[in-house]
Coordinates of C-alpha atoms in Angstrom, one line a residue:
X19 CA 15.1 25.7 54.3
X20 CA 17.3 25.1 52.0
X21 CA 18.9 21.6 50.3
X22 CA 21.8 21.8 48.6
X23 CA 23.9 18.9 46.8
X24 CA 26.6 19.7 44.5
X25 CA 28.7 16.5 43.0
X26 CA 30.7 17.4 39.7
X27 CA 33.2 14.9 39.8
X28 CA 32.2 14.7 35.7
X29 CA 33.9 18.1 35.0
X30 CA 37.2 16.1 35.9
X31 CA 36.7 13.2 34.5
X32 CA 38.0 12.7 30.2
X33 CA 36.0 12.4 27.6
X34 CA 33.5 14.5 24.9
X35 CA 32.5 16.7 27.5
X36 CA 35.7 17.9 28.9
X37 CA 37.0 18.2 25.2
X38 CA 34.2 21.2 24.2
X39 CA 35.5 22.4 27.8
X40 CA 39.3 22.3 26.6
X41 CA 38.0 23.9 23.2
X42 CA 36.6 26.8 25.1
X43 CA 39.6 27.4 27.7
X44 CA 41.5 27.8 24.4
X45 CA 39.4 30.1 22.9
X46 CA 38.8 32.0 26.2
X47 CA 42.6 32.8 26.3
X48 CA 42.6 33.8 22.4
X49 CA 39.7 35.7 22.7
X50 CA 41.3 38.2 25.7
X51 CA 44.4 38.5 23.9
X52 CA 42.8 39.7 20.5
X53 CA 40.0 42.0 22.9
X54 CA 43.3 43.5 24.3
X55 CA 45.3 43.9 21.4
X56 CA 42.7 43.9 18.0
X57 CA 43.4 47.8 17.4
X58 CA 47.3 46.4 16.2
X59 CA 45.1 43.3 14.3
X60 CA 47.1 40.6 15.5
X61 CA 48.8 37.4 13.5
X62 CA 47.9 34.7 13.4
X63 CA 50.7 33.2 15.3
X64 CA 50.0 35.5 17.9
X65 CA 47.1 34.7 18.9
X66 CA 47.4 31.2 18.7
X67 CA 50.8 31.9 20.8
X68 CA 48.4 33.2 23.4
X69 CA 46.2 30.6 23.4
X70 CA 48.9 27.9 24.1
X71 CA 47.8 26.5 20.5
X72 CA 49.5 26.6 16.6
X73 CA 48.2 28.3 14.4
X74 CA 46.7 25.7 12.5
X75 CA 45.1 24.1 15.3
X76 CA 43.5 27.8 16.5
X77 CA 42.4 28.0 13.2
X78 CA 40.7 24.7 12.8
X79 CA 39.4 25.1 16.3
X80 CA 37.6 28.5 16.1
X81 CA 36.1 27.0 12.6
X82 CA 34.7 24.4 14.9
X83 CA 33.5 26.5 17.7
X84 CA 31.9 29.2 15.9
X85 CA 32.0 28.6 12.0
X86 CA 34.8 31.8 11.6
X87 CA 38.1 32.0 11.3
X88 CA 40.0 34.3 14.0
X89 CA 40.6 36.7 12.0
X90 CA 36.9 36.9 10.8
X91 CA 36.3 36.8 15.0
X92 CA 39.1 39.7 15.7
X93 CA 36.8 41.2 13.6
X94 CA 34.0 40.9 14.8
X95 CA 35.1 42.4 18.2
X96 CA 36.4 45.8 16.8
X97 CA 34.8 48.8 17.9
X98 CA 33.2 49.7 14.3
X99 CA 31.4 46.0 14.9
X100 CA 30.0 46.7 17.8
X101 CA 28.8 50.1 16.3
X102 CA 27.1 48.6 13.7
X103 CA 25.0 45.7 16.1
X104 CA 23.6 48.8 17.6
X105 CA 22.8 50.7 14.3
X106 CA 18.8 51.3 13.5
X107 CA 18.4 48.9 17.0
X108 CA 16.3 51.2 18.4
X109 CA 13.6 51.5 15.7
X110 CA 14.3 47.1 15.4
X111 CA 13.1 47.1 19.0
X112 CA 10.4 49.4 18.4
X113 CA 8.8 47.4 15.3
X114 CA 9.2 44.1 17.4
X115 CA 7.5 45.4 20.4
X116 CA 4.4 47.4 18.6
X117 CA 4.1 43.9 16.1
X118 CA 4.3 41.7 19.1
X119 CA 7.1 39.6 16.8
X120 CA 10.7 39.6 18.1
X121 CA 12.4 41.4 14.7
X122 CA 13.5 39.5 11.1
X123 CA 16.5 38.3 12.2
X124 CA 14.5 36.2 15.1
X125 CA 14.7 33.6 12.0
X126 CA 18.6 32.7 13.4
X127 CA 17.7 32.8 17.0
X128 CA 16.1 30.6 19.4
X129 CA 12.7 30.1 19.8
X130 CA 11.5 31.0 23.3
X131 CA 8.2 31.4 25.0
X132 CA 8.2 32.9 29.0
X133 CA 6.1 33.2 31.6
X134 CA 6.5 35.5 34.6
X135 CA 6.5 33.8 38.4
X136 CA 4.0 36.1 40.6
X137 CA 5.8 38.4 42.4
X138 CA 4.4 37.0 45.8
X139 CA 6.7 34.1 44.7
X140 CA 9.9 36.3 44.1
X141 CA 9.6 38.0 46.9
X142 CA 9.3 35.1 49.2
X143 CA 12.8 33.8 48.1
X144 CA 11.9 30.9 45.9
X145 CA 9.7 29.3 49.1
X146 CA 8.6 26.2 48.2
X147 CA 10.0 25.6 45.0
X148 CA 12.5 23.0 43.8
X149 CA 14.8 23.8 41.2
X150 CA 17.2 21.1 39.5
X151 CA 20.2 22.2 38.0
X152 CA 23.4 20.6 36.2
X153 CA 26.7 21.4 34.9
X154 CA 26.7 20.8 31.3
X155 CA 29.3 21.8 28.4
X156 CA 28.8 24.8 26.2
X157 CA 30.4 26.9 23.6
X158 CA 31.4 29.3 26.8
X159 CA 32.7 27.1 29.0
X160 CA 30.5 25.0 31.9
X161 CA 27.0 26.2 31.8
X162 CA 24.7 25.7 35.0
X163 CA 21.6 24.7 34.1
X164 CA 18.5 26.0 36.6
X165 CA 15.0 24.3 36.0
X166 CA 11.7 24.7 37.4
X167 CA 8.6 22.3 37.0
X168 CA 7.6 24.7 34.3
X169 CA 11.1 25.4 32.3
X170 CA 14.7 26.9 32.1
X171 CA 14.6 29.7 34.9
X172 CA 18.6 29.9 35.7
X173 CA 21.7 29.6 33.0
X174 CA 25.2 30.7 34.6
X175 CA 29.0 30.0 33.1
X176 CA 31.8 29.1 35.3
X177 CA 35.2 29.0 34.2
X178 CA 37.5 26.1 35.3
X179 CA 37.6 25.6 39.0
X180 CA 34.5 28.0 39.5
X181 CA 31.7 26.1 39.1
X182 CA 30.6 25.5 42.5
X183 CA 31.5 29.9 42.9
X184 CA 28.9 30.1 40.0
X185 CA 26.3 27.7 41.1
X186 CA 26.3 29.2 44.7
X187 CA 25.4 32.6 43.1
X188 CA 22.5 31.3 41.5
X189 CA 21.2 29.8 45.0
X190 CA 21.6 33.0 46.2
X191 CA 19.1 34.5 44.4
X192 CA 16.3 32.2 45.6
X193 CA 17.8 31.0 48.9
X194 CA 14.9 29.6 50.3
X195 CA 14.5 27.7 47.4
X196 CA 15.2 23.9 47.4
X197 CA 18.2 22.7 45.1
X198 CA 18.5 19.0 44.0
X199 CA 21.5 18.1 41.4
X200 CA 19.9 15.8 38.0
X201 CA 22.1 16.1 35.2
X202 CA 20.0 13.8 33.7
X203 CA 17.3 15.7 34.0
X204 CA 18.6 19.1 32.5
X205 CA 20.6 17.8 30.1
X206 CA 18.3 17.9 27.4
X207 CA 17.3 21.4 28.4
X208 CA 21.1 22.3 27.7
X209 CA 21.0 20.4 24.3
X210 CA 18.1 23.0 23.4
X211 CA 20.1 25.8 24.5
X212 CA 23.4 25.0 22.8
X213 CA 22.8 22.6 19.6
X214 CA 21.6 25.4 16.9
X215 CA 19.6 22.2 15.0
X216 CA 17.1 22.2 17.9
X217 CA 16.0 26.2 17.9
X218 CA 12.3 25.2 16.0
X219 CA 9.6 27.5 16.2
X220 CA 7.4 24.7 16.3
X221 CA 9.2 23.9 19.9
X222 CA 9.8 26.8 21.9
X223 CA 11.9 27.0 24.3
X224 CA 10.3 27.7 27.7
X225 CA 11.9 30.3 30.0
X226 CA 10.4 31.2 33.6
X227 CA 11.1 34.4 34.7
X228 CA 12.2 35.0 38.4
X229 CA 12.3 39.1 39.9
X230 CA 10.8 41.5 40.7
X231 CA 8.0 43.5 37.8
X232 CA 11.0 45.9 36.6
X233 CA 13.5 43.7 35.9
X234 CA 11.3 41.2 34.3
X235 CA 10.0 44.2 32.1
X236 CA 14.2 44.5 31.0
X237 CA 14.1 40.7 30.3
X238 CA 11.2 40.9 27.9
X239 CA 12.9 43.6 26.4
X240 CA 16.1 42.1 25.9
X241 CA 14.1 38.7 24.0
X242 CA 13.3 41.0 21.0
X243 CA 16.9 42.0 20.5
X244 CA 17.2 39.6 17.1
X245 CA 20.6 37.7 16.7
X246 CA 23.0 39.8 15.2
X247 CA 22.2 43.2 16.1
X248 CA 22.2 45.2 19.8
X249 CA 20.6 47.9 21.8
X250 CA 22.1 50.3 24.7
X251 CA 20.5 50.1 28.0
X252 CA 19.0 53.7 26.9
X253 CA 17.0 52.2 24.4
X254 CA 15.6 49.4 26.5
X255 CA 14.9 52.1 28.9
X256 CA 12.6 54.0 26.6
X257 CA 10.9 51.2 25.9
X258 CA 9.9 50.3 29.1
X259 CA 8.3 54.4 29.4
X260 CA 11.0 55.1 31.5
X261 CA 13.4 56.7 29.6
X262 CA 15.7 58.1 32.4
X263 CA 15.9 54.5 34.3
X264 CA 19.1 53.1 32.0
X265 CA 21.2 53.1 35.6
X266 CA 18.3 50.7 36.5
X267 CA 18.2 49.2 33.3
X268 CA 21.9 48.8 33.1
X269 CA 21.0 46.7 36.9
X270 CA 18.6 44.7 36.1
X271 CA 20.5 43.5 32.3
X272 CA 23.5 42.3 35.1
X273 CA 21.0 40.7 37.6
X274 CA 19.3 38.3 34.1
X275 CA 19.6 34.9 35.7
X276 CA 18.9 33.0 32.1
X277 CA 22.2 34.4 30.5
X278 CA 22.6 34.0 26.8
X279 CA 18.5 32.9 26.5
X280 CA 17.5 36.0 27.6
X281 CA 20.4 37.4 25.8
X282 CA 21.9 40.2 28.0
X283 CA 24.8 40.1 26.1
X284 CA 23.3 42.4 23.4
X285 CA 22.8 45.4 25.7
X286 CA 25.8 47.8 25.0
X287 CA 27.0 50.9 26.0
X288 CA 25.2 53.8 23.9
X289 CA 28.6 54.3 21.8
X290 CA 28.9 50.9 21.4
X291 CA 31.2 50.0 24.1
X292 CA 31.0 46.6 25.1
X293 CA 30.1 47.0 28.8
X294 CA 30.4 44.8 31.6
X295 CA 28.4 41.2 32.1
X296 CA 27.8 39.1 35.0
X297 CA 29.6 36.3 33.6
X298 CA 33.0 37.6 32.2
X299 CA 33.7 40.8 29.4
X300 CA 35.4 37.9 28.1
X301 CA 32.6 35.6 27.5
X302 CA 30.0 38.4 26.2
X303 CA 33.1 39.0 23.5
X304 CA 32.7 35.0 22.6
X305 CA 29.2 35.2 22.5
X306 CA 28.6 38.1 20.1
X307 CA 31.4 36.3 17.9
X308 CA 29.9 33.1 18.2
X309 CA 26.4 34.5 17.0
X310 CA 28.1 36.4 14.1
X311 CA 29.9 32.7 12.8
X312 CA 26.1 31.8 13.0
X313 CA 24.3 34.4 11.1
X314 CA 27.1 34.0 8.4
X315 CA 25.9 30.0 8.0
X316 CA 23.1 30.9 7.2

């Protein structure tokens, strides 16, 4: 049977927390307005029209979110962009699964170690576990937070007003699973996840897996993708010896319920397109920017 408690009275409430929220809904609104109108490269004032902001303030406030300017993040969005994440990907992907290693650029990206729940356990529903989750900032607007005894096994985004729409899709994949809210509890889990100064290799992040064998074999996968770069669903196909699976690829990429971990967000379409994702086009956009303002700190 299962428990369920939701209480996020905190996402209304002022303070630090609803500020990075605030930052975000900003960005959000800039971010679909330069998506839908990059190919006329948009001014300055546009964008920041768009996003209910002045220019100088969308300026200062993309520098804080993701280290780039908007222009630098219009950018990043174009077409030829998304091109290049998925140029030489393939062979990347290759070298990182023959080595073992998750690719070079693995140097700017978290730190994760996974295990796999039996698939006795998936299939039961989630029987007899207890997973705590909380709703915590992030640079994408309110993440979800999903833990197990063992580690991180759910992240989900919700946009204002959504959170409990978000939250009851994760139950639903595990609904015989038992759900107890502890912020304080996951909050630390969230700091790993989102503060960049934590991702130590000496401190892995632990991630446990929930599906069935295939789609775990598509998670793996999409861990070696290194920071900064891409694959189509075709290539993760083929490297999981089942090269004319990408519809089922493609499937199990939407169904990843540890989003921006397990970072489904670098699966594109095979020209580059950037294809559909669970949690919002919107937010894989702000993602693929946000990692590019990260690389270029380095």
């Amino acid at each position: 049977m299962m428990t369920l408690a939701i209480h996020d009275q905190r996402l209304t409430k002022p303070g630090p927390q609803n500020a990075a929220l605030r930052d975000y809904d900003s960005v959000r609104r800039a971010i679909a307005f330069i998506s839908e109108k990059w190919r006329a490269q948009p001014t300055i004032e546009a964008m920041a029209d768009a996003a209910g902001v002045t220019p100088d303030e969308l300026h200062h406030l993309f520098r804080r979110w993701a280290s780039i300017t908007p222009k630098a993040f219009m950018q990043a969005l174009t077409l030829d962009h998304a091109k290049g994440l998925l140029r030489d990907s393939a062979s990347i992907l290759d070298a990182a699964l023959d080595s073992g290693l998750s690719g070079p650029g693995r140097l700017h990206d978290l730190f994760v170690t996974h295990e796999a729940m039996s698939p006795g356990e998936w299939k039961n529903g989630g029987a007899g576990l207890t997973l705590r989750y909380g709703f915590h900032p992030s640079p994408f607007g309110t993440a979800i937070v999903i833990a197990t005894d063992r580690g991180l096994s759910g992240l989900a985004f919700a946009d204002p007003g959504e959170e409990k729409t978000s939250l009851a899709d994760m139950t639903r994949r595990w609904p015989k699973a038992t759900y107890v809210e502890d912020h304080e509890g996951t909050a630390p889990l969230a700091q790993r996840i989102f503060d960049t100064k934590l991702w130590r290799p000496d401190q892995p992040l632990r991630v446990v897996m929930i599906g069935t064998d295939f789609e775990v074999r598509v998670w793996e996968t999409l861990l070696k993708i290194p920071m900064g770069r891409a694959v189509s669903y075709s290539d993760i196909a083929c490297n999981i010896n089942s090269p004319k699976a990408s519809r089922a690829v493609g499937a199990a990429v939407g169904k990843n319920p540890v989003s921006f971990v397990v970072p489904c967000h670098r699966a594109l379409g095979k020209s580059g397109t950037l294809t559909g994702y669970h949690w919002g086009i919107t937010r894989k956009q702000a993602m693929l920017g946000w990692e590019a303002g990260q690389l270029g700190m380095q």
